[in-house]
Tab-separated table of C-alpha atoms in Angstrom:
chain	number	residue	atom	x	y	z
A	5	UNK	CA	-11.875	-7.878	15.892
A	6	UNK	CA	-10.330	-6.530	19.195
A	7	UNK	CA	-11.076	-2.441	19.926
A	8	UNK	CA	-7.448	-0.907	18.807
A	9	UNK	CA	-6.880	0.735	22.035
A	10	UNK	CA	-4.428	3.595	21.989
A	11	UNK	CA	-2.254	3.939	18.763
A	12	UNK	CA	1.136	3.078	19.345
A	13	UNK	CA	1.897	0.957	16.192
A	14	UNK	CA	0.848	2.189	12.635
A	15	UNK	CA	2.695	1.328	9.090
A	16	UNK	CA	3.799	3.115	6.661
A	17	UNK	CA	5.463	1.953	3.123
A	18	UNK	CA	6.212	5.078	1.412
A	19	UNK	CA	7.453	3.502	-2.220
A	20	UNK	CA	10.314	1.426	-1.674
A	21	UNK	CA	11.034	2.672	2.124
A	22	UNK	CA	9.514	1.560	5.362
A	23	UNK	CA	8.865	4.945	7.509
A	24	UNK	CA	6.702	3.824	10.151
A	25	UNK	CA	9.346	4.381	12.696
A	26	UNK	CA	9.671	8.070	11.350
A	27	UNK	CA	6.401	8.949	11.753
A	28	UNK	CA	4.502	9.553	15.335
A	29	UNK	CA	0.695	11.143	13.840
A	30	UNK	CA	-0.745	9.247	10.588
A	31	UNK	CA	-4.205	10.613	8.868
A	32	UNK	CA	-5.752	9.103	5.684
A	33	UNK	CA	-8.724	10.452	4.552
A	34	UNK	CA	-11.270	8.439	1.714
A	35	UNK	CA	-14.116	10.860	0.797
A	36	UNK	CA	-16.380	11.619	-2.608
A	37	UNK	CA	-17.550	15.043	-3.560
A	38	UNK	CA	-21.250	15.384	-3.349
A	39	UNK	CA	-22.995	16.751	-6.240
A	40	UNK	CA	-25.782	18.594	-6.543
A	41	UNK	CA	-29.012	16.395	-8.114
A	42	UNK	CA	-32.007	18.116	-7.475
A	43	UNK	CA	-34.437	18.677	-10.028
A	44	UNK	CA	-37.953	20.778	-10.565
A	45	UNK	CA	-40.252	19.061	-9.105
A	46	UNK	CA	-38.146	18.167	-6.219
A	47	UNK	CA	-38.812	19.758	-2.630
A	48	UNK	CA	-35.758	18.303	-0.898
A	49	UNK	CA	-32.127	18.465	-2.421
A	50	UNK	CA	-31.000	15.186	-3.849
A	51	UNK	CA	-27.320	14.223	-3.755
A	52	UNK	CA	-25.133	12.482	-6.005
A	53	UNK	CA	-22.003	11.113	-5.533
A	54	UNK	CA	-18.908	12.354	-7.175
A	55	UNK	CA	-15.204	12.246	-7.666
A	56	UNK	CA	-13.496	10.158	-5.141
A	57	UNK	CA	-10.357	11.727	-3.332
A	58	UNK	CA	-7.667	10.676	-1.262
A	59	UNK	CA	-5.471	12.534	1.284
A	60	UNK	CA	-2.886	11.431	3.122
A	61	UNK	CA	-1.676	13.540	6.193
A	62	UNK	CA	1.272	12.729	8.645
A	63	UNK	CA	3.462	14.150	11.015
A	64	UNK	CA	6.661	12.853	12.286
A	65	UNK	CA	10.351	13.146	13.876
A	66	UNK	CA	12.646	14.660	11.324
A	67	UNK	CA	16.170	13.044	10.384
A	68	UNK	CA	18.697	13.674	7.735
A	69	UNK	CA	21.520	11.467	6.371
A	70	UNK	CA	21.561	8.542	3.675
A	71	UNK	CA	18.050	7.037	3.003
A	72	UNK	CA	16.507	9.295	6.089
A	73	UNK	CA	13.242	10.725	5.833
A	74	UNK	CA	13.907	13.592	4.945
A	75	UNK	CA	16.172	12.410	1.884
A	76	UNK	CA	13.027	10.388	0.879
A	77	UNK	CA	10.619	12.990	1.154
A	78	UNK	CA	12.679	15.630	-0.813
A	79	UNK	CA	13.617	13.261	-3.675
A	80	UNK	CA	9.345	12.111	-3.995
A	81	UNK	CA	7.875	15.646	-4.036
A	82	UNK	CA	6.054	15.985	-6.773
A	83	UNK	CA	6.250	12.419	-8.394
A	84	UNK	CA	3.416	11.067	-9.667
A	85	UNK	CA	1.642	7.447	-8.759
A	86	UNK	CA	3.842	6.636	-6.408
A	87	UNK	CA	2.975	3.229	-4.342
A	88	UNK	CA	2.254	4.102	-0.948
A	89	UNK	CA	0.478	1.341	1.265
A	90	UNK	CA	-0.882	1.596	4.974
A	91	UNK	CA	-1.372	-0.788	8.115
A	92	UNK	CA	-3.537	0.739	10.437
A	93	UNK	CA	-2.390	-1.780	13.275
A	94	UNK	CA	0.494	-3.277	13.300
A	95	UNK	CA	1.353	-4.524	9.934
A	96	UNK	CA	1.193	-8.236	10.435
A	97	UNK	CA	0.304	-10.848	7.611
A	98	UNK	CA	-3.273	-11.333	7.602
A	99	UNK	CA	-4.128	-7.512	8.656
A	100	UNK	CA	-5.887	-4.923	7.384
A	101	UNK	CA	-4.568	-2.492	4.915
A	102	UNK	CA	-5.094	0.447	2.262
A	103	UNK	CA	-3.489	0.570	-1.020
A	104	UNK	CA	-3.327	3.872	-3.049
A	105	UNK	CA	-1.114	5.841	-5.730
A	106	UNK	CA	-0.583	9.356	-4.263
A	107	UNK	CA	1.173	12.483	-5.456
A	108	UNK	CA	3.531	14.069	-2.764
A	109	UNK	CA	1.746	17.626	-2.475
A	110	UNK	CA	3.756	19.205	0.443
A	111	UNK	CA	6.540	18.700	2.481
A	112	UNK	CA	7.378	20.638	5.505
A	113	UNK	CA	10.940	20.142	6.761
A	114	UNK	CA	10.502	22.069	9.474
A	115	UNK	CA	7.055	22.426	11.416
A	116	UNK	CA	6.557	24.699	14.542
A	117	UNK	CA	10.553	24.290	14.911
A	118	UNK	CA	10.023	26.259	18.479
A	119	UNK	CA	12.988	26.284	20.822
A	120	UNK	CA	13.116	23.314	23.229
A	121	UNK	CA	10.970	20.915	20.868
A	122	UNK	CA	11.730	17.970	18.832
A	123	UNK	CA	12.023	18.978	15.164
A	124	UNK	CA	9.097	17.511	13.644
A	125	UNK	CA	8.115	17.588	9.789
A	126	UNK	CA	5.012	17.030	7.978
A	127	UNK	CA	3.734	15.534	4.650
A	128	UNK	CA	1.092	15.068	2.478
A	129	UNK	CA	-0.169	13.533	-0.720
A	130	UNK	CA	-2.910	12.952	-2.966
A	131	UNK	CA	-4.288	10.050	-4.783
A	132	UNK	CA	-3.149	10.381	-8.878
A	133	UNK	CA	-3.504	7.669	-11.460
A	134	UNK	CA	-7.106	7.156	-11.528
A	135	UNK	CA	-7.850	4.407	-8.796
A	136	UNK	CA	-9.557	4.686	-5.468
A	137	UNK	CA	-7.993	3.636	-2.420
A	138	UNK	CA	-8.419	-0.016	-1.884
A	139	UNK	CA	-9.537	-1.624	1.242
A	140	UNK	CA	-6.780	-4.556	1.102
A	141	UNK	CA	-4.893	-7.079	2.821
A	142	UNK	CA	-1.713	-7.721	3.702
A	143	UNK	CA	-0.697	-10.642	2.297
A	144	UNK	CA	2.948	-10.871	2.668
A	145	UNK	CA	5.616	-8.697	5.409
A	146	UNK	CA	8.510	-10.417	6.270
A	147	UNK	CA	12.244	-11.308	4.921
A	148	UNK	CA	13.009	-14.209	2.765
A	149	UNK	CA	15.750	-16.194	2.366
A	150	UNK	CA	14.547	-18.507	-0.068
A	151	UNK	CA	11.663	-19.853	-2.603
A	152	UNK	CA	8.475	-20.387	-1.191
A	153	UNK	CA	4.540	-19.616	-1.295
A	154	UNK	CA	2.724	-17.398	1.579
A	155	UNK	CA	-0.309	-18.139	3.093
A	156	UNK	CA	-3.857	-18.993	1.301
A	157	UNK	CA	-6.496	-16.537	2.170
A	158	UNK	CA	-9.897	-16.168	0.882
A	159	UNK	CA	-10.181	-12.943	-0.105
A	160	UNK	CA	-13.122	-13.182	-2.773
A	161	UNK	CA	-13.565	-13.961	-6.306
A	162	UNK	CA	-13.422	-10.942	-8.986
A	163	UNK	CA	-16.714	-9.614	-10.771
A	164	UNK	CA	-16.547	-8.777	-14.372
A	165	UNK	CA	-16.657	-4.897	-12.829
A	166	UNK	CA	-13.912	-5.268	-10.187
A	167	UNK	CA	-10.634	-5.451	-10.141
A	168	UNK	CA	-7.873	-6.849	-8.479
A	169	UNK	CA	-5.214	-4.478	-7.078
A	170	UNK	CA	-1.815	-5.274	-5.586
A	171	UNK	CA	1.370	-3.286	-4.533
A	172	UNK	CA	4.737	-4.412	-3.481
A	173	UNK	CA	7.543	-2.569	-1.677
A	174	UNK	CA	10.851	-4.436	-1.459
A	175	UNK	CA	12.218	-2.293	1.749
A	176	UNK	CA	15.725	-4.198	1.761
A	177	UNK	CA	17.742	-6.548	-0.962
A	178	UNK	CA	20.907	-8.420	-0.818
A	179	UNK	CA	23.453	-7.258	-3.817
A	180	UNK	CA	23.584	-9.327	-7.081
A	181	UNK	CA	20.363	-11.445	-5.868
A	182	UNK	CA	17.120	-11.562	-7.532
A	183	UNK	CA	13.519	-11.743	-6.233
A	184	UNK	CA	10.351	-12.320	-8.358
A	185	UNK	CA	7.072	-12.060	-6.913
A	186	UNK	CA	3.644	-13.404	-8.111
A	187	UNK	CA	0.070	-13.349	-7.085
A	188	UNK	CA	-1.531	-16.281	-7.346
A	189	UNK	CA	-5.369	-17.239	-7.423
A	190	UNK	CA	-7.118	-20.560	-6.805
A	191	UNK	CA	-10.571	-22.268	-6.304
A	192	UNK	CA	-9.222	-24.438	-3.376
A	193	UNK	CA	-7.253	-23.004	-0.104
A	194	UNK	CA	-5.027	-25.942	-0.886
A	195	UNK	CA	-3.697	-24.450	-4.522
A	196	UNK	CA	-4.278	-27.774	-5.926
A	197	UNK	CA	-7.067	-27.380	-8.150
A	198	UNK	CA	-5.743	-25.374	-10.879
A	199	UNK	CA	-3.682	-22.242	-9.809
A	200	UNK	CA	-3.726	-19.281	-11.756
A	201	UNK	CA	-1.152	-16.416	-12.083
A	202	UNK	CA	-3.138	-13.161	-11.986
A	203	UNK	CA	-0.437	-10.440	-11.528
A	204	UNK	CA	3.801	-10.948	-12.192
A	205	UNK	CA	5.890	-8.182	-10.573
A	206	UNK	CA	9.143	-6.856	-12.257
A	207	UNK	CA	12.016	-8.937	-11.066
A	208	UNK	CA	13.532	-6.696	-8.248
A	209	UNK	CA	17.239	-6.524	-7.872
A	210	UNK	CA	17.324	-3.853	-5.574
A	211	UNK	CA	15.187	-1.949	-3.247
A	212	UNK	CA	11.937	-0.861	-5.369
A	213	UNK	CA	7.923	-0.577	-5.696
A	214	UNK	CA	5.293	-1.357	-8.018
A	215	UNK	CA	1.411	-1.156	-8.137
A	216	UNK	CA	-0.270	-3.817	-9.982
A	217	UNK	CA	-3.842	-4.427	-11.194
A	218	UNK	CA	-5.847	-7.534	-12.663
A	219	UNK	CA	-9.651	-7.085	-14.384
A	220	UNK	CA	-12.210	-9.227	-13.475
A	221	UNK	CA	-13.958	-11.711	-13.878
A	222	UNK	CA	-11.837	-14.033	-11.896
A	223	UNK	CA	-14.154	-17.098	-10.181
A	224	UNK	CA	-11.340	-18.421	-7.739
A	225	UNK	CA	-11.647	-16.714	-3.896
A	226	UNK	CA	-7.888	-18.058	-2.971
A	227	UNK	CA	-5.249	-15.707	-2.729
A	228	UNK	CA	-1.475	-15.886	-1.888
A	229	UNK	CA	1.968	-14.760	-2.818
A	230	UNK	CA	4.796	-16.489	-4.391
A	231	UNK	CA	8.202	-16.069	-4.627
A	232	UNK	CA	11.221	-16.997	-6.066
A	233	UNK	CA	14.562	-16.359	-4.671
A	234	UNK	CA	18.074	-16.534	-6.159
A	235	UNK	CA	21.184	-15.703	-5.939
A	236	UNK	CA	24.698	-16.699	-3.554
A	237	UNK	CA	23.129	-15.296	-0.154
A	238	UNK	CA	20.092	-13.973	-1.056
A	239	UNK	CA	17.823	-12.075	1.672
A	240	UNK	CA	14.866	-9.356	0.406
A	241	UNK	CA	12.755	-8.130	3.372
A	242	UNK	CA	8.849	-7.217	0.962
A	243	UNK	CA	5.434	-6.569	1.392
A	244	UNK	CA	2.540	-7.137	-0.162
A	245	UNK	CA	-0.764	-5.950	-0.562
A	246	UNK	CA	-3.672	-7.239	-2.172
A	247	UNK	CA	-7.505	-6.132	-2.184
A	248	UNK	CA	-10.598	-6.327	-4.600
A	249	UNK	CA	-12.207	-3.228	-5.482
């Protein structure tokens, strides 16, 4: 892969709402605590490692008004497991991504607010509900009109110790339509050897997220997305994230 050069594009899907265009510094941090092993006997400390944590960090432009950042922000403080998915380039299918729940911690309306400066904000939130953050894919980042499958990719099979993970964020919907989302698995890039259903999203009817997991073992190494689209005019604008962990 290409070196990134200077960071000018970086994603963001914050639940159900896209605020990559809010946001001009982005930090996620992935560490373990270390733990102290040593025994007697031992003349040189042994670690161990511990407790995985996540910490999400950003900084951006503050706005107000219906749906701004700073309504999201204020309504999500403090709500647990809360979707939250990151593109570290530029969010394209086929990228890489990272896939967490998080806990909205802080949320600073108004940072170094100095006279003649752009009124920035700042957030942060750590990982709840018990998962690590998973190194992940995006699978799926575009709007839909109508019923279709998205691209095969060979992600891996599924050990008997792994999991699965997937999240969805439906950033825009059409009223009085419906969307349903699957991921599917298969032994063949093709999906014609025997396609499986691993994980079956809540219909979505509106803007909304969800974080989904599948155990292992699961032999097939295809992924993709499917979806099925109703309604009079129908249009849904999702993303999708899937990684093995």
């Amino acid at each position: 892969m290409a070196e990134q050069g200077a960071a000018t594009q970086r994603k963001l899907w914050f639940g159900e709402y896209d605020l990559s265009g809010d946001m001009n510094a982005m930090r996620l941090s992935l560490g373990a605590a270390r733990q102290d092993n040593t025994r007697f006997g031992d003349d040189t400390e042994i670690g161990a490692g511990g407790l995985t944590t996540i910490l999400m960090e950003h900084e951006g432009i503050w706005l107000a008004g219906s749906d701004s950042v700073d309504e999201v922000l204020s309504a999500q403080m403090a709500v647990a497991d809360l979707p939250i998915s990151i593109g570290p380039e530029t969010g394209a299918d086929g990228e890489v991504g990272y896939l967490f729940r998080a806990m909205e911690g802080l949320y600073m309306p108004i940072n170094a607010g100095v006279i003649g400066s752009m009124h920035r904000f700042r957030v942060s939130a750590e990982g709840s509900g018990g998962d690590r953050a998973v190194r992940s894919t995006i699978m799926h980042n575009a709007t839909r009109t109508a019923t279709a499958n998205g691209t095969a990719r060979q992600l891996g099979a599924v050990t008997v110790t792994q999991k699965v993970y997937a999240t969805l964020h439906v950033i825009s919907a059409s009223a009085s339509d419906t969307l349903d989302v699957i991921v599917e698995s298969d032994s063949a890039s093709g999906f014609g050897a025997s396609p499986e259903t691993q994980i079956t999203f809540t219909q979505a009817t509106a803007i909304t997220k969800e974080y989904q997991t599948a155990a292992g073992a699961i032999t097939d190494d295809w992924w993709r997305v499917g979806y099925t689209i109703a309604g009079t005019d129908p249009s849904f604008e999702f993303v999708v994230l899937i990684g093995i962990l």
